[in-house]
Tab-separated table of C-alpha atoms and ligand atoms in Angstrom:
chain	number	residue	atom	x	y	z
P	292	MET	CA	-56.565	-182.865	-59.040
P	293	ARG	CA	-54.306	-185.752	-58.251
P	294	ARG	CA	-55.966	-189.185	-58.464
P	295	PHE	CA	-56.036	-191.518	-55.500
P	296	ASP	CA	-56.454	-195.223	-55.852
P	297	PHE	CA	-57.650	-196.087	-52.362
P	298	LEU	CA	-60.701	-197.680	-53.851
P	299	GLN	CA	-58.598	-200.353	-55.475
P	300	ILE	CA	-57.615	-201.692	-52.074
P	301	SER	CA	-60.129	-203.846	-50.295
P	302	TYR	CA	-60.751	-202.657	-46.760
P	303	MET	CA	-62.607	-205.809	-45.885
P	304	ASN	CA	-60.661	-207.986	-43.481
P	305	PRO	CA	-58.717	-210.145	-45.878
P	306	VAL	CA	-59.153	-213.860	-45.453
P	307	ASN	CA	-56.813	-216.610	-46.656
P	308	LEU	CA	-53.814	-214.314	-46.653
P	309	ASN	CA	-50.560	-215.571	-45.228
P	310	SER	CA	-48.708	-213.313	-42.835
P	311	ALA	CA	-46.326	-211.978	-45.509
P	312	ASP	CA	-49.298	-210.996	-47.700
P	313	GLN	CA	-50.975	-209.359	-44.726
P	314	ALA	CA	-47.848	-207.376	-43.950
P	315	ASN	CA	-47.661	-206.261	-47.594
P	316	LEU	CA	-51.292	-205.221	-47.567
P	317	GLY	CA	-50.672	-203.234	-44.387
P	318	LEU	CA	-47.763	-201.455	-46.052
P	319	ALA	CA	-49.809	-200.722	-49.167
P	320	ARG	CA	-52.573	-199.179	-47.081
P	321	ALA	CA	-50.106	-197.076	-45.105
P	322	HIS	CA	-48.604	-195.876	-48.357
P	323	HIS	CA	-51.994	-194.719	-49.618
P	324	TRP	CA	-52.813	-192.835	-46.388
P	325	ASP	CA	-49.404	-191.197	-46.736
P	326	ALA	CA	-50.138	-190.253	-50.359
P	327	PHE	CA	-53.403	-188.589	-49.357
P	328	HIS	CA	-51.701	-186.779	-46.498
P	329	GLN	CA	-48.855	-185.506	-48.671
P	330	ALA	CA	-51.180	-184.368	-51.451
P	331	MET	CA	-53.556	-182.480	-49.151
P	332	ARG	CA	-51.206	-180.851	-46.659
P	333	PRO	CA	-50.059	-178.021	-48.979
P	334	ARG	CA	-53.622	-177.294	-50.051
P	335	LEU	CA	-54.883	-176.538	-46.537
P	336	GLY	CA	-54.561	-173.213	-44.740
P	337	ALA	CA	-51.382	-172.688	-42.719
P	338	THR	CA	-53.153	-172.927	-39.346
P	339	ALA	CA	-54.990	-176.158	-40.139
P	340	LYS	CA	-53.699	-179.248	-38.328
P	341	PHE	CA	-53.410	-182.362	-40.494
P	342	THR	CA	-51.647	-185.469	-39.234
P	343	ARG	CA	-51.197	-189.219	-39.712
P	344	GLU	CA	-51.841	-191.731	-36.907
P	345	GLU	CA	-53.131	-189.143	-34.434
P	346	PRO	CA	-53.783	-190.792	-31.034
P	347	LEU	CA	-57.482	-190.442	-30.240
P	348	ALA	CA	-57.632	-191.714	-26.644
P	349	VAL	CA	-56.578	-188.300	-25.302
P	350	LYS	CA	-59.316	-186.676	-27.370
P	351	THR	CA	-62.033	-188.718	-25.685
P	352	THR	CA	-63.352	-188.381	-22.153
P	353	ILE	CA	-63.038	-192.143	-21.440
P	354	ARG	CA	-59.418	-192.085	-22.651
P	355	LEU	CA	-59.093	-195.332	-24.511
P	356	GLY	CA	-58.690	-196.634	-28.065
P	357	GLY	CA	-56.253	-196.299	-30.949
P	358	SER	CA	-55.358	-193.653	-33.497
P	359	ALA	CA	-56.857	-192.064	-36.612
P	360	ARG	CA	-55.175	-192.983	-39.879
P	361	LEU	CA	-55.758	-189.313	-40.849
P	362	TYR	CA	-56.732	-186.424	-38.592
P	363	ALA	CA	-57.588	-182.824	-39.465
P	364	GLU	CA	-58.484	-179.641	-37.627
P	365	PRO	CA	-59.602	-177.428	-40.513
P	366	GLY	CA	-59.366	-173.698	-39.895
P	367	SER	CA	-61.958	-172.568	-42.429
P	368	GLU	CA	-64.921	-173.655	-44.512
P	369	GLU	CA	-62.575	-173.824	-47.497
P	370	ASP	CA	-60.286	-176.310	-45.679
P	371	MET	CA	-63.355	-178.318	-44.803
P	372	ARG	CA	-64.605	-178.381	-48.392
P	373	LEU	CA	-61.192	-179.412	-49.746
P	374	LEU	CA	-60.909	-182.265	-47.261
P	375	LEU	CA	-64.443	-183.550	-47.852
P	376	ASN	CA	-64.130	-183.427	-51.637
P	377	ALA	CA	-60.747	-185.144	-51.638
P	378	ALA	CA	-61.909	-187.820	-49.204
P	379	ALA	CA	-65.008	-188.497	-51.314
P	380	ALA	CA	-62.872	-188.768	-54.463
P	381	ALA	CA	-60.489	-191.162	-52.732
P	382	GLY	CA	-63.242	-193.265	-51.156
P	383	ILE	CA	-62.085	-192.417	-47.639
P	384	ALA	CA	-64.621	-192.416	-44.823
P	385	VAL	CA	-64.916	-189.163	-42.884
P	386	LEU	CA	-65.741	-189.157	-39.183
P	387	PRO	CA	-66.519	-185.930	-37.360
P	388	LEU	CA	-65.123	-185.635	-33.848
P	389	GLY	CA	-66.697	-183.407	-31.222
P	390	ARG	CA	-65.282	-183.329	-27.690
P	391	GLY	CA	-65.141	-187.106	-27.714
P	392	SER	CA	-67.467	-187.394	-24.748
P	393	ASN	CA	-69.858	-189.906	-26.226
P	394	LEU	CA	-67.378	-192.008	-28.043
P	395	ILE	CA	-65.655	-195.373	-27.823
P	396	VAL	CA	-62.647	-195.574	-30.143
P	397	PRO	CA	-61.728	-199.159	-31.149
P	398	ASP	CA	-58.292	-200.331	-30.014
P	399	ALA	CA	-57.165	-200.641	-33.651
P	400	GLY	CA	-58.128	-197.021	-34.263
P	401	VAL	CA	-60.177	-195.842	-37.227
P	402	GLU	CA	-59.638	-196.367	-40.955
P	403	ALA	CA	-60.849	-192.888	-41.730
P	404	LEU	CA	-60.195	-189.186	-41.910
P	405	VAL	CA	-61.244	-187.770	-38.538
P	406	ILE	CA	-62.293	-184.120	-38.679
P	407	SER	CA	-62.316	-182.120	-35.461
P	408	MET	CA	-63.632	-178.590	-34.946
P	409	ALA	CA	-60.944	-177.846	-32.338
P	410	HIS	CA	-59.542	-174.889	-34.332
P	411	GLU	CA	-60.366	-171.617	-32.544
P	412	ASN	CA	-62.166	-170.281	-35.633
P	413	TRP	CA	-65.069	-172.627	-34.828
P	414	ALA	CA	-65.504	-171.424	-31.235
P	415	LYS	CA	-67.458	-168.231	-31.925
P	416	PHE	CA	-70.187	-166.834	-29.666
P	417	GLU	CA	-71.983	-163.838	-31.153
P	418	ALA	CA	-75.025	-162.260	-29.550
P	419	ARG	CA	-77.315	-160.855	-32.240
P	420	PRO	CA	-79.352	-157.656	-31.859
P	421	ASP	CA	-82.617	-159.654	-32.051
P	422	GLY	CA	-81.632	-161.673	-28.970
P	423	ALA	CA	-80.501	-164.809	-30.800
P	424	VAL	CA	-76.948	-166.142	-30.440
P	425	TRP	CA	-74.703	-167.531	-33.165
P	426	VAL	CA	-72.356	-170.270	-31.913
P	427	GLY	CA	-69.631	-172.152	-33.752
P	428	ALA	CA	-69.671	-175.960	-33.738
P	429	GLY	CA	-66.384	-176.107	-31.869
P	430	LEU	CA	-67.544	-174.006	-28.914
P	431	ARG	CA	-67.579	-176.048	-25.698
P	432	LEU	CA	-70.965	-176.235	-24.016
P	433	LYS	CA	-69.392	-175.175	-20.758
P	434	ASN	CA	-68.046	-172.010	-22.423
P	435	LEU	CA	-71.372	-171.413	-24.138
P	436	CYS	CA	-73.056	-171.438	-20.724
P	437	GLY	CA	-70.464	-169.145	-19.194
P	438	LEU	CA	-70.635	-166.635	-22.073
P	439	ALA	CA	-74.452	-166.710	-22.068
P	440	ALA	CA	-74.543	-166.119	-18.293
P	441	LYS	CA	-72.165	-163.176	-18.700
P	442	ALA	CA	-74.427	-161.743	-21.417
P	443	GLY	CA	-77.444	-162.194	-19.117
P	444	LEU	CA	-79.039	-164.812	-21.363
P	445	THR	CA	-80.939	-167.694	-19.835
P	446	GLY	CA	-82.127	-171.043	-21.197
P	447	PHE	CA	-78.767	-172.740	-21.765
P	448	GLU	CA	-78.011	-173.698	-18.151
P	449	PHE	CA	-78.885	-177.382	-18.647
P	450	LEU	CA	-75.967	-177.692	-21.087
P	451	GLU	CA	-73.353	-176.735	-18.519
P	452	GLY	CA	-72.504	-180.215	-17.324
P	453	ILE	CA	-72.421	-181.914	-20.716
P	454	PRO	CA	-68.752	-182.414	-21.571
P	455	GLY	CA	-69.223	-181.733	-25.274
P	456	ASN	CA	-69.101	-179.024	-27.891
P	457	VAL	CA	-71.924	-177.503	-29.928
P	458	GLY	CA	-71.330	-179.751	-32.969
P	459	GLY	CA	-71.466	-182.960	-30.961
P	460	ALA	CA	-74.483	-181.776	-28.985
P	461	LEU	CA	-76.339	-181.087	-32.244
P	462	ARG	CA	-75.334	-184.425	-33.763
P	463	MET	CA	-76.515	-186.314	-30.647
P	464	ASN	CA	-79.293	-183.919	-29.604
P	465	ALA	CA	-77.529	-184.014	-26.247
P	466	GLY	CA	-79.625	-183.545	-23.172
P	467	ALA	CA	-79.526	-183.169	-19.414
P	468	MET	CA	-81.719	-181.896	-16.604
P	469	GLY	CA	-84.883	-182.278	-18.665
P	470	GLY	CA	-83.650	-180.183	-21.611
P	471	TRP	CA	-82.462	-181.103	-25.124
P	472	MET	CA	-80.057	-179.234	-27.345
P	473	PHE	CA	-82.688	-178.772	-30.030
P	474	ASP	CA	-84.986	-177.059	-27.510
P	475	VAL	CA	-82.840	-173.964	-28.010
P	476	VAL	CA	-81.927	-174.316	-31.699
P	477	GLU	CA	-83.398	-172.054	-34.389
P	478	ALA	CA	-81.226	-173.044	-37.334
P	479	VAL	CA	-78.146	-175.123	-38.065
P	480	GLN	CA	-75.421	-174.446	-40.606
P	481	LEU	CA	-73.920	-177.670	-41.903
P	482	ILE	CA	-71.630	-178.914	-44.635
P	483	THR	CA	-72.639	-182.002	-46.602
P	484	ALA	CA	-70.362	-184.908	-47.494
P	485	SER	CA	-69.937	-183.337	-50.941
P	486	GLY	CA	-68.728	-180.070	-49.422
P	487	GLU	CA	-71.889	-178.005	-49.859
P	488	SER	CA	-72.723	-175.558	-47.066
P	489	ARG	CA	-76.393	-175.144	-46.095
P	490	THR	CA	-78.483	-173.605	-43.363
P	491	LEU	CA	-81.517	-175.545	-42.184
P	492	GLU	CA	-84.313	-174.173	-40.046
P	493	ARG	CA	-85.144	-176.189	-36.938
P	494	ALA	CA	-88.647	-176.919	-38.278
P	495	ALA	CA	-87.181	-178.625	-41.348
P	496	MET	CA	-85.006	-180.970	-39.271
P	497	HIS	CA	-85.800	-184.466	-37.998
P	498	VAL	CA	-84.783	-184.575	-34.402
P	499	ASP	CA	-85.336	-187.248	-31.818
P	500	TYR	CA	-83.975	-188.565	-28.511
P	501	ARG	CA	-80.147	-188.472	-28.919
P	502	HIS	CA	-80.493	-188.229	-32.684
P	503	CYS	CA	-80.561	-185.697	-35.549
P	504	ALA	CA	-81.142	-187.236	-39.008
P	505	GLU	CA	-79.707	-184.300	-40.996
P	506	LEU	CA	-76.346	-184.612	-39.242
P	507	HIS	CA	-75.931	-188.293	-40.011
P	508	ASP	CA	-73.919	-187.641	-43.153
P	509	ALA	CA	-73.130	-183.972	-42.693
P	510	ILE	CA	-71.016	-181.928	-40.292
P	511	ALA	CA	-72.433	-179.043	-38.277
P	512	LEU	CA	-70.480	-175.799	-38.626
P	513	GLY	CA	-72.546	-173.709	-36.245
P	514	ALA	CA	-76.031	-172.894	-35.036
P	515	LEU	CA	-78.357	-170.051	-34.271
P	516	LEU	CA	-79.681	-170.452	-30.749
P	517	ARG	CA	-82.598	-168.747	-29.056
P	518	PRO	CA	-82.283	-168.087	-25.330
P	519	SER	CA	-85.538	-168.471	-23.424
P	520	ALA	CA	-85.414	-165.013	-21.862
P	521	HIS	CA	-83.145	-162.367	-20.454
P	522	ALA	CA	-82.220	-162.711	-16.819
P	523	ASP	CA	-79.614	-161.273	-14.542
P	524	THR	CA	-76.219	-162.958	-14.587
P	525	GLU	CA	-76.414	-163.972	-10.926
P	526	ALA	CA	-79.729	-165.797	-11.346
P	527	VAL	CA	-78.345	-167.746	-14.327
P	528	GLY	CA	-75.214	-168.559	-12.318
P	529	ARG	CA	-77.319	-169.850	-9.409
P	530	GLN	CA	-79.269	-172.195	-11.716
P	531	ILE	CA	-76.009	-173.525	-13.166
P	532	ASP	CA	-74.782	-174.217	-9.615
P	533	VAL	CA	-77.944	-176.198	-8.806
P	534	TYR	CA	-77.430	-178.416	-11.871
P	535	LYS	CA	-73.716	-178.757	-11.160
P	536	LYS	CA	-74.357	-179.900	-7.616
P	537	LYS	CA	-76.961	-182.435	-8.726
P	538	ARG	CA	-74.605	-183.824	-11.364
P	539	GLN	CA	-71.621	-184.005	-9.023
P	540	GLU	CA	-73.672	-185.954	-6.502
P	541	SER	CA	-75.134	-188.434	-8.984
P	542	GLN	CA	-72.428	-188.992	-11.619
P	543	PRO	CA	-68.874	-190.377	-11.378
P	544	ARG	CA	-65.769	-188.225	-11.806
P	545	GLU	CA	-63.509	-190.899	-13.283
P	546	PRO	CA	-63.010	-190.915	-17.069
P	547	SER	CA	-66.191	-192.151	-18.784
P	548	ALA	CA	-68.185	-191.690	-21.973
P	549	GLY	CA	-71.266	-190.414	-20.140
P	550	CYS	CA	-74.301	-192.670	-20.166
P	551	ILE	CA	-73.527	-195.856	-22.060
P	552	PHE	CA	-77.109	-196.900	-22.876
P	553	LYS	CA	-80.185	-194.993	-23.997
P	554	ASN	CA	-82.994	-194.864	-21.503
P	555	PRO	CA	-85.688	-197.304	-22.680
P	556	PRO	CA	-89.070	-195.541	-23.105
P	557	GLY	CA	-90.495	-194.734	-19.692
P	558	ASN	CA	-87.598	-196.350	-17.855
P	559	SER	CA	-84.075	-195.625	-16.692
P	560	ALA	CA	-81.127	-197.669	-17.945
P	561	GLY	CA	-79.166	-196.732	-14.803
P	562	ARG	CA	-81.887	-198.049	-12.508
P	563	LEU	CA	-82.277	-201.289	-14.531
P	564	ILE	CA	-78.526	-201.993	-14.442
P	565	ASP	CA	-78.389	-201.121	-10.740
P	566	GLN	CA	-81.343	-203.412	-9.949
P	567	SER	CA	-79.589	-206.221	-11.830
P	568	GLY	CA	-76.775	-206.015	-9.258
P	569	LEU	CA	-74.156	-204.845	-11.726
P	570	LYS	CA	-72.594	-201.848	-9.982
P	571	GLY	CA	-68.843	-202.498	-9.688
P	572	GLU	CA	-68.906	-205.215	-12.385
P	573	ARG	CA	-65.543	-205.164	-14.103
P	574	VAL	CA	-63.719	-206.353	-17.220
P	575	GLY	CA	-60.042	-205.411	-17.042
P	576	ASP	CA	-60.003	-201.747	-16.072
P	577	ALA	CA	-63.516	-201.037	-17.411
P	578	GLU	CA	-66.034	-200.869	-14.567
P	579	VAL	CA	-69.749	-200.220	-14.102
P	580	SER	CA	-69.646	-197.131	-11.899
P	581	PRO	CA	-70.703	-197.739	-8.298
P	582	ILE	CA	-72.118	-194.180	-8.338
P	583	HIS	CA	-74.336	-194.313	-11.448
P	584	ALA	CA	-74.857	-197.695	-13.115
P	585	ASN	CA	-75.320	-196.297	-16.628
P	586	PHE	CA	-71.745	-194.995	-16.598
P	587	MET	CA	-68.782	-197.231	-17.347
P	588	VAL	CA	-65.553	-195.784	-16.039
P	589	ASN	CA	-61.941	-196.300	-17.048
P	590	ARG	CA	-60.020	-197.291	-13.909
P	591	GLY	CA	-56.716	-196.569	-15.620
P	592	ALA	CA	-55.738	-198.902	-18.419
P	593	ALA	CA	-59.065	-200.037	-19.874
P	594	THR	CA	-59.073	-201.038	-23.529
P	595	SER	CA	-61.904	-200.752	-25.962
P	596	ALA	CA	-62.088	-204.578	-25.956
P	597	ASP	CA	-62.650	-204.499	-22.141
P	598	LEU	CA	-65.377	-201.909	-22.531
P	599	ILE	CA	-67.159	-203.792	-25.318
P	600	GLU	CA	-67.055	-207.015	-23.305
P	601	LEU	CA	-68.546	-205.161	-20.310
P	602	VAL	CA	-71.317	-203.719	-22.507
P	603	ARG	CA	-72.061	-207.252	-23.747
P	604	ARG	CA	-72.163	-208.620	-20.181
P	605	VAL	CA	-74.394	-205.844	-18.836
P	606	ARG	CA	-76.852	-206.180	-21.714
P	607	ALA	CA	-77.068	-209.944	-21.219
P	608	ARG	CA	-77.653	-209.622	-17.449
P	609	VAL	CA	-80.300	-206.908	-17.831
P	610	ARG	CA	-82.030	-208.938	-20.561
P	611	VAL	CA	-82.270	-211.953	-18.255
P	612	ALA	CA	-83.009	-210.103	-15.002
P	613	GLN	CA	-85.358	-207.381	-16.299
P	614	GLY	CA	-86.486	-208.569	-19.749
P	615	VAL	CA	-85.271	-205.320	-21.328
P	616	GLU	CA	-82.869	-205.027	-24.266
P	617	LEU	CA	-80.648	-201.993	-23.684
P	618	GLU	CA	-79.296	-200.116	-26.704
P	619	PRO	CA	-75.982	-198.260	-26.530
P	620	GLU	CA	-76.184	-194.489	-26.646
P	621	VAL	CA	-72.460	-193.896	-27.093
P	622	LEU	CA	-71.015	-194.222	-30.587
P	623	LEU	CA	-68.569	-196.964	-31.458
P	624	TYR	CA	-66.316	-194.930	-33.696
P	625	GLY	CA	-66.233	-196.082	-37.308
P	626	GLN	CA	-68.219	-199.242	-36.499
P	627	GLN	CA	-71.742	-200.401	-35.669
P	628	TRP	CA	-72.535	-201.835	-32.231
P	629	LYS	CA	-74.614	-204.572	-33.825
P	630	ASP	CA	-71.477	-205.872	-35.542
P	631	VAL	CA	-69.574	-206.321	-32.291
P	632	LEU	CA	-72.242	-207.241	-29.744
L	23	LIG	N1	-80.842	-194.636	-10.747
L	23	LIG	C1	-80.606	-195.728	-9.966
L	23	LIG	N2	-79.342	-196.268	-9.937
L	23	LIG	C2	-78.333	-195.766	-10.665
L	23	LIG	C3	-78.565	-194.622	-11.480
L	23	LIG	C4	-79.838	-194.075	-11.506
L	23	LIG	O1	-81.503	-196.231	-9.314
L	23	LIG	O2	-77.216	-196.297	-10.594
L	23	LIG	C5	-82.176	-194.033	-10.736
L	23	LIG	C6	-82.147	-192.642	-10.123
L	23	LIG	O3	-82.285	-192.709	-8.722
L	23	LIG	C7	-83.329	-191.969	-10.799
L	23	LIG	C8	-83.371	-192.624	-12.178
L	23	LIG	O4	-82.604	-193.814	-12.094
L	23	LIG	O5	-84.511	-192.290	-10.129
L	23	LIG	C9	-82.825	-191.705	-13.269
L	23	LIG	O6	-81.478	-191.375	-12.974
L	23	LIG	P1	-80.828	-189.929	-13.333
L	23	LIG	O7	-81.659	-188.837	-12.750
L	23	LIG	O8	-79.387	-189.984	-12.996
L	23	LIG	O9	-81.036	-189.793	-14.881
L	23	LIG	P2	-80.699	-190.787	-16.030
L	23	LIG	O10	-81.952	-191.062	-16.772
L	23	LIG	O11	-79.899	-191.955	-15.600
L	23	LIG	C10	-80.299	-188.887	-17.789
L	23	LIG	C11	-79.400	-188.772	-19.001
L	23	LIG	C12	-78.045	-188.210	-18.565
L	23	LIG	C13	-78.232	-186.876	-17.877
L	23	LIG	C14	-79.138	-187.120	-16.655
L	23	LIG	C15	-79.403	-185.859	-15.845
L	23	LIG	C16	-79.805	-190.614	-20.591
L	23	LIG	C17	-79.395	-191.958	-21.032
L	23	LIG	N3	-79.163	-190.103	-19.544
L	23	LIG	O12	-79.731	-189.881	-16.938
L	23	LIG	O13	-77.306	-187.999	-19.757
L	23	LIG	O14	-76.996	-186.343	-17.462
L	23	LIG	O15	-80.409	-187.645	-17.137
L	23	LIG	O16	-80.257	-185.044	-16.543
L	23	LIG	O17	-80.708	-190.030	-21.206
L	23	LIG	C18	-75.688	-188.910	-21.231
L	23	LIG	O18	-76.564	-188.877	-22.102
L	23	LIG	O19	-74.513	-189.269	-21.473
L	23	LIG	C19	-76.039	-188.546	-19.873
L	23	LIG	C20	-75.198	-188.705	-18.859
């Protein structure tokens, strides 16, 4: 396999470099991303997407941020393995991308290979004879609910309003309406950073509020789900409508990343922010939603810098007014919140 020398380039922010040196370093980095791209493209299946500088804002629900130095939509497990092995050999960080609903992409983009499960091969829904359902990581939760309702399966209705896919919902243990993704999971198939595919039983996994330890450094490929019971399609549809109505009344429709902060134990981040008088607070085009205070909406041209500044401001106000330190729930792509707050 061709050798890559990414590791020889420091990705730390260079200090004491004059502008000509910085420009040269930028060119050298671009050259190495290009080299990786050119070496890998012919090795991937014909239907795989693999691009340089892919804009990510349109792939997120809040619609802001820069591009991915490298972006792939693998069409098979083999594509996935090739990409992961090559990235590991080249010292390139890999970031999985779900439906981008819980994600803030930095304005400068991400120095990484972003892997998305958007290829149709990952959107499977297969009802098994024993009543379980196999779903691919790329299947949208909305479609999962619709297909389950059609098959007369109940227990997935709470997922309907979560604007994510199965992979992201597993990674974040997404939840709504009192239910969590892992409530309905029996087993997860994942691929490790070294390209090894494994299936883990639910009981062997460490799952918590908005967190799944096993998917920290691995990518979910699919899951075996267990519906709670069989019901008639109309009854499932009615339950979905109840949840939909509740969500539409209590959550904003403008572009957002869902709830920005985790709920502190026994409390509600939305209520705390609301009680601190922060609804409508704005930095640039990033605004604390007047409808639900734990949502920050993009009023049109918000940048990631605006959003981060608003997060900082809200945390500071809630700390002073309520004595509670809120922790972000959304991911800051390729970075740690503690490094920017
Ligand atoms: N509240 C206010 N003001 C606000 C918002 C909420 O006073 O601006 C009050 C509500 O009146 C209610 C309480 O806070 O008494 C809780 O609000 P809500 O029922 O909207 O639930 P939440 O805890 O804010 C959670 C999840 C949401 C999920 C909803 C519905 C978290 C951080 N949020 O919100 O998940 O959709 O329940 O089940 O766990 C997400 O994770 O991105 C998300 C949106």
